[in-house]
C-alpha cells in the first residue's frame, strides 16, 4: 500500500532557528513530490521535486529529494513567526496519478 | 491567476441532513481530487476523477457519500445523511495532467463542514 510518512509530527522553535522537516515515501511509480504550507485554510504550494529537479530553493526555504533513500527534507532557515503552519508532503504515484499526503508537521515558531 | 473555486466556504448542518459541496477546477485541468481533512491530520483522498470518469474512490464511504463530474469540468460531492464524524475540511484540487504525467496539483480554499 502506498504511504507517505512525515516527521516530526510537531515542532516548536524560536525565531531565528533553522528547522528540518522530513518526508519518506513508499509508492508505486513515483512521479513527483510536493511540499505545501497550510495555515488555517487550504494548502498553498511550495515546491515540486522530480527526478529531473531534486533540489529547489525559495528565499529561506529549500528542499531536497533523495530518490535513493525515498525521502525528502524541507529546510527553513532564520524562522519567523509567520512560518508557523502545518507543512504537508504529498507524492504523485502509480499509473493513475494518485496524490497521497503524509500526516503533516505542525511547526510553531515562538517570538 | 487561475484558481480552483469551491463553495460554500463554511457549512453547518444538522446530523441526518443532506449536504453538498461544489468545486470548479482550473480551466483545462483534466484531473480533479476531493479530499477530507480532519483537524490535525493530513488530507485523505476521497475520490479522484480523470475528466468525467472516477479513477479512484476506494476511500469514499459509498453508503453516504457520492461524487460526480458529469461534463468533466466542475464537480459535486454530496453527503446524505451527514453524521457528526463528517465534520472536517473538504478540499478540492486539480491537476493539469493525469495518470503518468501527473506532477503538480492546486487546491481550492476548502469547505469547512460542521455537523451538529
PDB file of C-alpha atoms in Angstrom:
ATOM      1  CA  UNK A   1       0.000   0.000   0.000  1.00  0.00           C
ATOM      2  CA  UNK A   2       1.301   3.437  -0.941  1.00  0.00           C
ATOM      3  CA  UNK A   3       2.198   5.631   2.003  1.00  0.00           C
ATOM      4  CA  UNK A   4       3.850   8.915   2.893  1.00  0.00           C
ATOM      5  CA  UNK A   5       5.240   9.483   6.379  1.00  0.00           C
ATOM      6  CA  UNK A   6       6.332  12.805   7.823  1.00  0.00           C
ATOM      7  CA  UNK A   7       8.395  13.544  10.884  1.00  0.00           C
ATOM      8  CA  UNK A   8       8.326  15.048  13.343  1.00  0.00           C
ATOM      9  CA  UNK A   9       4.556  15.441  13.732  1.00  0.00           C
ATOM     10  CA  UNK A  10       5.043  18.664  15.635  1.00  0.00           C
ATOM     11  CA  UNK A  11       7.873  21.041  16.352  1.00  0.00           C
ATOM     12  CA  UNK A  12       8.292  24.165  18.485  1.00  0.00           C
ATOM     13  CA  UNK A  13      11.220  26.519  17.822  1.00  0.00           C
ATOM     14  CA  UNK A  14      12.158  30.133  18.446  1.00  0.00           C
ATOM     15  CA  UNK A  15      12.541  32.844  15.869  1.00  0.00           C
ATOM     16  CA  UNK A  16      15.866  32.629  14.093  1.00  0.00           C
ATOM     17  CA  UNK A  17      16.223  28.879  14.481  1.00  0.00           C
ATOM     18  CA  UNK A  18      16.721  26.567  11.497  1.00  0.00           C
ATOM     19  CA  UNK A  19      14.360  23.616  11.118  1.00  0.00           C
ATOM     20  CA  UNK A  20      14.410  20.472   9.008  1.00  0.00           C
ATOM     21  CA  UNK A  21      11.218  18.608   8.216  1.00  0.00           C
ATOM     22  CA  UNK A  22      11.308  15.063   6.898  1.00  0.00           C
ATOM     23  CA  UNK A  23       9.186  13.118   4.458  1.00  0.00           C
ATOM     24  CA  UNK A  24       9.621   9.496   3.422  1.00  0.00           C
ATOM     25  CA  UNK A  25       7.545   7.574   0.935  1.00  0.00           C
ATOM     26  CA  UNK A  26       6.768   4.123  -0.340  1.00  0.00           C
ATOM     27  CA  UNK A  27       4.778   4.382  -3.560  1.00  0.00           C
ATOM     28  CA  UNK A  28       4.493   2.638  -6.891  1.00  0.00           C
ATOM     29  CA  UNK A  29       5.798   4.529  -9.907  1.00  0.00           C
ATOM     30  CA  UNK A  30       6.937   7.717  -8.224  1.00  0.00           C
ATOM     31  CA  UNK A  31       6.194  10.818 -10.318  1.00  0.00           C
ATOM     32  CA  UNK A  32       6.855  13.827  -8.101  1.00  0.00           C
ATOM     33  CA  UNK A  33       6.960  15.005  -4.517  1.00  0.00           C
ATOM     34  CA  UNK A  34       5.197  18.183  -3.457  1.00  0.00           C
ATOM     35  CA  UNK A  35       5.536  20.357  -0.364  1.00  0.00           C
ATOM     36  CA  UNK A  36       2.648  22.538   0.804  1.00  0.00           C
ATOM     37  CA  UNK A  37       2.209  25.060   3.616  1.00  0.00           C
ATOM     38  CA  UNK A  38      -1.178  25.133   5.327  1.00  0.00           C
ATOM     39  CA  UNK A  39      -2.332  27.864   7.645  1.00  0.00           C
ATOM     40  CA  UNK A  40      -5.962  27.951   8.756  1.00  0.00           C
ATOM     41  CA  UNK A  41      -7.177  27.377   5.221  1.00  0.00           C
ATOM     42  CA  UNK A  42      -6.318  25.302   2.134  1.00  0.00           C
ATOM     43  CA  UNK A  43      -2.741  24.194   1.406  1.00  0.00           C
ATOM     44  CA  UNK A  44      -0.577  26.533  -0.629  1.00  0.00           C
ATOM     45  CA  UNK A  45       2.043  25.127  -2.958  1.00  0.00           C
ATOM     46  CA  UNK A  46       5.729  25.470  -2.031  1.00  0.00           C
ATOM     47  CA  UNK A  47       7.856  23.123  -4.111  1.00  0.00           C
ATOM     48  CA  UNK A  48       7.671  20.307  -6.616  1.00  0.00           C
ATOM     49  CA  UNK A  49      10.552  17.855  -6.847  1.00  0.00           C
ATOM     50  CA  UNK A  50      11.006  15.282  -9.574  1.00  0.00           C
ATOM     51  CA  UNK A  51      13.758  13.022 -10.834  1.00  0.00           C
ATOM     52  CA  UNK A  52      14.971  15.863 -13.023  1.00  0.00           C
ATOM     53  CA  UNK A  53      14.728  18.520 -10.329  1.00  0.00           C
ATOM     54  CA  UNK A  54      15.862  17.223  -6.981  1.00  0.00           C
ATOM     55  CA  UNK A  55      16.699  20.495  -5.266  1.00  0.00           C
ATOM     56  CA  UNK A  56      14.626  23.661  -5.001  1.00  0.00           C
ATOM     57  CA  UNK A  57      15.140  26.912  -3.118  1.00  0.00           C
ATOM     58  CA  UNK A  58      12.985  29.946  -2.499  1.00  0.00           C
ATOM     59  CA  UNK A  59      14.189  32.539  -0.047  1.00  0.00           C
ATOM     60  CA  UNK A  60      14.636  30.935   3.352  1.00  0.00           C
ATOM     61  CA  UNK A  61      13.017  27.671   2.252  1.00  0.00           C
ATOM     62  CA  UNK A  62      14.771  24.868   0.435  1.00  0.00           C
ATOM     63  CA  UNK A  63      14.007  21.248  -0.315  1.00  0.00           C
ATOM     64  CA  UNK A  64      15.941  18.233  -1.493  1.00  0.00           C
ATOM     65  CA  UNK A  65      14.732  14.928  -2.901  1.00  0.00           C
ATOM     66  CA  UNK A  66      16.750  11.780  -2.243  1.00  0.00           C
ATOM     67  CA  UNK A  67      15.422   9.186  -4.670  1.00  0.00           C
ATOM     68  CA  UNK A  68      17.799   6.551  -3.380  1.00  0.00           C
ATOM     69  CA  UNK A  69      16.540   6.927   0.192  1.00  0.00           C
ATOM     70  CA  UNK A  70      12.943   7.593  -0.943  1.00  0.00           C
ATOM     71  CA  UNK A  71      12.793  10.738   1.113  1.00  0.00           C
ATOM     72  CA  UNK A  72      12.803  14.499   1.073  1.00  0.00           C
ATOM     73  CA  UNK A  73      13.658  17.254   3.508  1.00  0.00           C
ATOM     74  CA  UNK A  74      12.297  20.776   3.785  1.00  0.00           C
ATOM     75  CA  UNK A  75      14.628  23.283   5.403  1.00  0.00           C
ATOM     76  CA  UNK A  76      13.599  26.632   6.788  1.00  0.00           C
ATOM     77  CA  UNK A  77      16.373  28.952   7.916  1.00  0.00           C
ATOM     78  CA  UNK A  78      16.048  32.014  10.154  1.00  0.00           C
ATOM     79  CA  UNK A  79      12.489  31.054  11.068  1.00  0.00           C
ATOM     80  CA  UNK A  80       9.865  33.740  11.652  1.00  0.00           C
ATOM     81  CA  UNK A  81       6.531  33.600  13.471  1.00  0.00           C
ATOM     82  CA  UNK A  82       4.850  33.735  10.063  1.00  0.00           C
ATOM     83  CA  UNK A  83       6.343  30.344   9.288  1.00  0.00           C
ATOM     84  CA  UNK A  84       4.030  28.782  11.884  1.00  0.00           C
ATOM     85  CA  UNK A  85       1.830  26.390   9.950  1.00  0.00           C
ATOM     86  CA  UNK A  86       1.265  22.773   9.012  1.00  0.00           C
ATOM     87  CA  UNK A  87       3.715  21.576   6.372  1.00  0.00           C
ATOM     88  CA  UNK A  88       2.371  18.825   4.148  1.00  0.00           C
ATOM     89  CA  UNK A  89       4.293  16.435   1.940  1.00  0.00           C
ATOM     90  CA  UNK A  90       2.500  14.683  -0.931  1.00  0.00           C
ATOM     91  CA  UNK A  91       3.572  12.243  -3.620  1.00  0.00           C
ATOM     92  CA  UNK A  92       2.127  11.504  -7.049  1.00  0.00           C
ATOM     93  CA  UNK A  93       2.232   7.784  -7.650  1.00  0.00           C
ATOM     94  CA  UNK A  94       1.079   4.998  -9.836  1.00  0.00           C
ATOM     95  CA  UNK A  95      -0.337   4.905 -13.271  1.00  0.00           C
ATOM     96  CA  UNK A  96      -3.395   6.948 -12.313  1.00  0.00           C
ATOM     97  CA  UNK A  97      -1.690   9.982 -10.810  1.00  0.00           C
ATOM     98  CA  UNK A  98      -2.897   9.339  -7.280  1.00  0.00           C
ATOM     99  CA  UNK A  99      -1.799  12.122  -4.913  1.00  0.00           C
ATOM    100  CA  UNK A 100      -1.078  10.826  -1.416  1.00  0.00           C
ATOM    101  CA  UNK A 101      -0.412  13.031   1.602  1.00  0.00           C
ATOM    102  CA  UNK A 102       1.531  12.497   4.776  1.00  0.00           C
ATOM    103  CA  UNK A 103       0.145  13.404   8.195  1.00  0.00           C
ATOM    104  CA  UNK A 104       1.763  16.802   8.176  1.00  0.00           C
ATOM    105  CA  UNK A 105       4.250  18.503  10.508  1.00  0.00           C
ATOM    106  CA  UNK A 106       2.864  21.262  12.709  1.00  0.00           C
ATOM    107  CA  UNK A 107       5.505  23.945  13.175  1.00  0.00           C
ATOM    108  CA  UNK A 108       5.168  26.620  15.830  1.00  0.00           C
ATOM    109  CA  UNK A 109       7.685  29.462  15.827  1.00  0.00           C
ATOM    110  CA  UNK A 110       7.765  31.430  19.077  1.00  0.00           C
ATOM    111  CA  UNK A 111       8.922  35.070  19.242  1.00  0.00           C
TER     112      UNK A 111
ATOM    113  CA  UNK B   1      -4.332  33.964 -11.836  1.00  0.00           C
ATOM    114  CA  UNK B   2      -6.466  30.863 -12.325  1.00  0.00           C
ATOM    115  CA  UNK B   3      -7.799  29.298  -9.157  1.00  0.00           C
ATOM    116  CA  UNK B   4      -9.775  26.296  -8.019  1.00  0.00           C
ATOM    117  CA  UNK B   5     -13.152  27.564  -6.850  1.00  0.00           C
ATOM    118  CA  UNK B   6     -15.082  25.904  -4.048  1.00  0.00           C
ATOM    119  CA  UNK B   7     -18.375  26.705  -2.391  1.00  0.00           C
ATOM    120  CA  UNK B   8     -19.628  27.161   0.185  1.00  0.00           C
ATOM    121  CA  UNK B   9     -16.655  28.166   2.341  1.00  0.00           C
ATOM    122  CA  UNK B  10     -18.442  27.177   5.539  1.00  0.00           C
ATOM    123  CA  UNK B  11     -21.409  24.915   6.178  1.00  0.00           C
ATOM    124  CA  UNK B  12     -23.192  23.993   9.386  1.00  0.00           C
ATOM    125  CA  UNK B  13     -25.732  21.216   9.131  1.00  0.00           C
ATOM    126  CA  UNK B  14     -27.654  19.003  11.472  1.00  0.00           C
ATOM    127  CA  UNK B  15     -26.898  15.306  11.534  1.00  0.00           C
ATOM    128  CA  UNK B  16     -29.030  13.203   9.216  1.00  0.00           C
ATOM    129  CA  UNK B  17     -29.416  16.127   6.816  1.00  0.00           C
ATOM    130  CA  UNK B  18     -28.031  16.192   3.281  1.00  0.00           C
ATOM    131  CA  UNK B  19     -25.163  18.483   2.324  1.00  0.00           C
ATOM    132  CA  UNK B  20     -23.422  19.222  -0.977  1.00  0.00           C
ATOM    133  CA  UNK B  21     -20.155  20.861  -1.933  1.00  0.00           C
ATOM    134  CA  UNK B  22     -19.182  22.277  -5.305  1.00  0.00           C
ATOM    135  CA  UNK B  23     -15.799  22.583  -6.994  1.00  0.00           C
ATOM    136  CA  UNK B  24     -14.758  24.240 -10.237  1.00  0.00           C
ATOM    137  CA  UNK B  25     -11.173  23.300 -11.153  1.00  0.00           C
ATOM    138  CA  UNK B  26      -8.691  25.423 -13.053  1.00  0.00           C
ATOM    139  CA  UNK B  27      -9.767  25.563 -16.697  1.00  0.00           C
ATOM    140  CA  UNK B  28      -8.328  22.734 -18.734  1.00  0.00           C
ATOM    141  CA  UNK B  29      -7.300  20.616 -15.767  1.00  0.00           C
ATOM    142  CA  UNK B  30      -8.196  17.010 -16.511  1.00  0.00           C
ATOM    143  CA  UNK B  31      -7.773  15.590 -13.014  1.00  0.00           C
ATOM    144  CA  UNK B  32      -9.896  16.575 -10.034  1.00  0.00           C
ATOM    145  CA  UNK B  33      -9.479  15.352  -6.460  1.00  0.00           C
ATOM    146  CA  UNK B  34     -11.720  15.547  -3.398  1.00  0.00           C
ATOM    147  CA  UNK B  35     -10.011  15.253  -0.017  1.00  0.00           C
ATOM    148  CA  UNK B  36     -11.268  15.224   3.555  1.00  0.00           C
ATOM    149  CA  UNK B  37      -9.011  16.707   6.216  1.00  0.00           C
ATOM    150  CA  UNK B  38      -9.775  16.184   9.869  1.00  0.00           C
ATOM    151  CA  UNK B  39      -8.228  18.724  12.214  1.00  0.00           C
ATOM    152  CA  UNK B  40      -4.599  17.860  12.949  1.00  0.00           C
ATOM    153  CA  UNK B  41      -4.292  15.287  10.166  1.00  0.00           C
ATOM    154  CA  UNK B  42      -3.168  15.247   6.547  1.00  0.00           C
ATOM    155  CA  UNK B  43      -5.723  15.268   3.706  1.00  0.00           C
ATOM    156  CA  UNK B  44      -7.282  11.902   2.922  1.00  0.00           C
ATOM    157  CA  UNK B  45      -8.240  11.212  -0.690  1.00  0.00           C
ATOM    158  CA  UNK B  46     -11.945  10.520  -1.119  1.00  0.00           C
ATOM    159  CA  UNK B  47     -12.279  10.425  -4.893  1.00  0.00           C
ATOM    160  CA  UNK B  48     -10.212  11.150  -7.994  1.00  0.00           C
ATOM    161  CA  UNK B  49     -11.650  11.999 -11.422  1.00  0.00           C
ATOM    162  CA  UNK B  50      -9.912  11.908 -14.772  1.00  0.00           C
ATOM    163  CA  UNK B  51     -12.203  14.016 -16.963  1.00  0.00           C
ATOM    164  CA  UNK B  52     -15.682  12.646 -16.158  1.00  0.00           C
ATOM    165  CA  UNK B  53     -14.531   9.202 -15.045  1.00  0.00           C
ATOM    166  CA  UNK B  54     -13.847   8.056 -11.498  1.00  0.00           C
ATOM    167  CA  UNK B  55     -10.265   6.797 -11.279  1.00  0.00           C
ATOM    168  CA  UNK B  56     -10.155   6.073  -7.546  1.00  0.00           C
ATOM    169  CA  UNK B  57     -12.943   6.109  -4.977  1.00  0.00           C
ATOM    170  CA  UNK B  58     -11.622   3.341  -2.755  1.00  0.00           C
ATOM    171  CA  UNK B  59     -11.755   5.540   0.374  1.00  0.00           C
ATOM    172  CA  UNK B  60     -15.162   7.083  -0.329  1.00  0.00           C
ATOM    173  CA  UNK B  61     -17.840   5.894   2.158  1.00  0.00           C
ATOM    174  CA  UNK B  62     -20.273   4.992  -0.568  1.00  0.00           C
ATOM    175  CA  UNK B  63     -23.192   4.327   1.754  1.00  0.00           C
ATOM    176  CA  UNK B  64     -23.465   8.049   2.407  1.00  0.00           C
ATOM    177  CA  UNK B  65     -21.087   9.886   0.076  1.00  0.00           C
ATOM    178  CA  UNK B  66     -21.418  10.406  -3.659  1.00  0.00           C
ATOM    179  CA  UNK B  67     -19.431  12.426  -6.165  1.00  0.00           C
ATOM    180  CA  UNK B  68     -19.943  13.339  -9.777  1.00  0.00           C
ATOM    181  CA  UNK B  69     -18.241  15.284 -12.541  1.00  0.00           C
ATOM    182  CA  UNK B  70     -20.792  14.914 -15.274  1.00  0.00           C
ATOM    183  CA  UNK B  71     -19.234  17.026 -18.034  1.00  0.00           C
ATOM    184  CA  UNK B  72     -15.656  16.584 -16.937  1.00  0.00           C
ATOM    185  CA  UNK B  73     -15.448  20.140 -15.626  1.00  0.00           C
ATOM    186  CA  UNK B  74     -16.974  21.075 -12.253  1.00  0.00           C
ATOM    187  CA  UNK B  75     -17.799  18.524  -9.591  1.00  0.00           C
ATOM    188  CA  UNK B  76     -20.200  17.987  -6.707  1.00  0.00           C
ATOM    189  CA  UNK B  77     -19.594  15.976  -3.538  1.00  0.00           C
ATOM    190  CA  UNK B  78     -22.676  15.002  -1.540  1.00  0.00           C
ATOM    191  CA  UNK B  79     -23.179  13.544   1.906  1.00  0.00           C
ATOM    192  CA  UNK B  80     -26.529  12.051   2.870  1.00  0.00           C
ATOM    193  CA  UNK B  81     -27.168  11.631   5.710  1.00  0.00           C
ATOM    194  CA  UNK B  82     -24.476  13.656   7.451  1.00  0.00           C
ATOM    195  CA  UNK B  83     -23.007  12.273  10.675  1.00  0.00           C
ATOM    196  CA  UNK B  84     -21.150  14.053  13.468  1.00  0.00           C
ATOM    197  CA  UNK B  85     -17.909  12.390  12.382  1.00  0.00           C
ATOM    198  CA  UNK B  86     -18.141  14.048   8.974  1.00  0.00           C
ATOM    199  CA  UNK B  87     -17.132  17.379  10.485  1.00  0.00           C
ATOM    200  CA  UNK B  88     -13.938  18.278   8.627  1.00  0.00           C
ATOM    201  CA  UNK B  89     -12.431  20.439   5.900  1.00  0.00           C
ATOM    202  CA  UNK B  90     -13.330  19.214   2.410  1.00  0.00           C
ATOM    203  CA  UNK B  91     -10.686  20.158  -0.110  1.00  0.00           C
ATOM    204  CA  UNK B  92     -10.829  20.092  -3.884  1.00  0.00           C
ATOM    205  CA  UNK B  93      -7.684  20.060  -6.008  1.00  0.00           C
ATOM    206  CA  UNK B  94      -6.979  19.904  -9.711  1.00  0.00           C
ATOM    207  CA  UNK B  95      -4.043  18.832 -11.811  1.00  0.00           C
ATOM    208  CA  UNK B  96      -3.366  19.796 -15.416  1.00  0.00           C
ATOM    209  CA  UNK B  97      -2.335  16.298 -16.402  1.00  0.00           C
ATOM    210  CA  UNK B  98      -3.360  12.878 -15.399  1.00  0.00           C
ATOM    211  CA  UNK B  99      -2.018   9.416 -14.970  1.00  0.00           C
ATOM    212  CA  UNK B 100       1.640   9.036 -15.748  1.00  0.00           C
ATOM    213  CA  UNK B 101       2.079  12.757 -16.431  1.00  0.00           C
ATOM    214  CA  UNK B 102       0.866  13.963 -13.031  1.00  0.00           C
ATOM    215  CA  UNK B 103       3.366  16.245 -11.364  1.00  0.00           C
ATOM    216  CA  UNK B 104       1.561  19.148  -9.642  1.00  0.00           C
ATOM    217  CA  UNK B 105      -1.791  19.961  -8.047  1.00  0.00           C
ATOM    218  CA  UNK B 106      -3.537  23.131  -6.909  1.00  0.00           C
ATOM    219  CA  UNK B 107      -6.085  23.461  -4.118  1.00  0.00           C
ATOM    220  CA  UNK B 108      -9.246  25.459  -3.633  1.00  0.00           C
ATOM    221  CA  UNK B 109      -9.986  27.280  -0.372  1.00  0.00           C
ATOM    222  CA  UNK B 110     -11.921  24.333   1.009  1.00  0.00           C
ATOM    223  CA  UNK B 111     -15.316  23.924   2.639  1.00  0.00           C
ATOM    224  CA  UNK B 112     -15.334  23.645   6.403  1.00  0.00           C
ATOM    225  CA  UNK B 113     -18.238  21.412   7.426  1.00  0.00           C
ATOM    226  CA  UNK B 114     -19.598  21.285  10.948  1.00  0.00           C
ATOM    227  CA  UNK B 115     -22.256  18.695  11.721  1.00  0.00           C
ATOM    228  CA  UNK B 116     -24.276  19.388  14.876  1.00  0.00           C
TER     229      UNK B 116
END
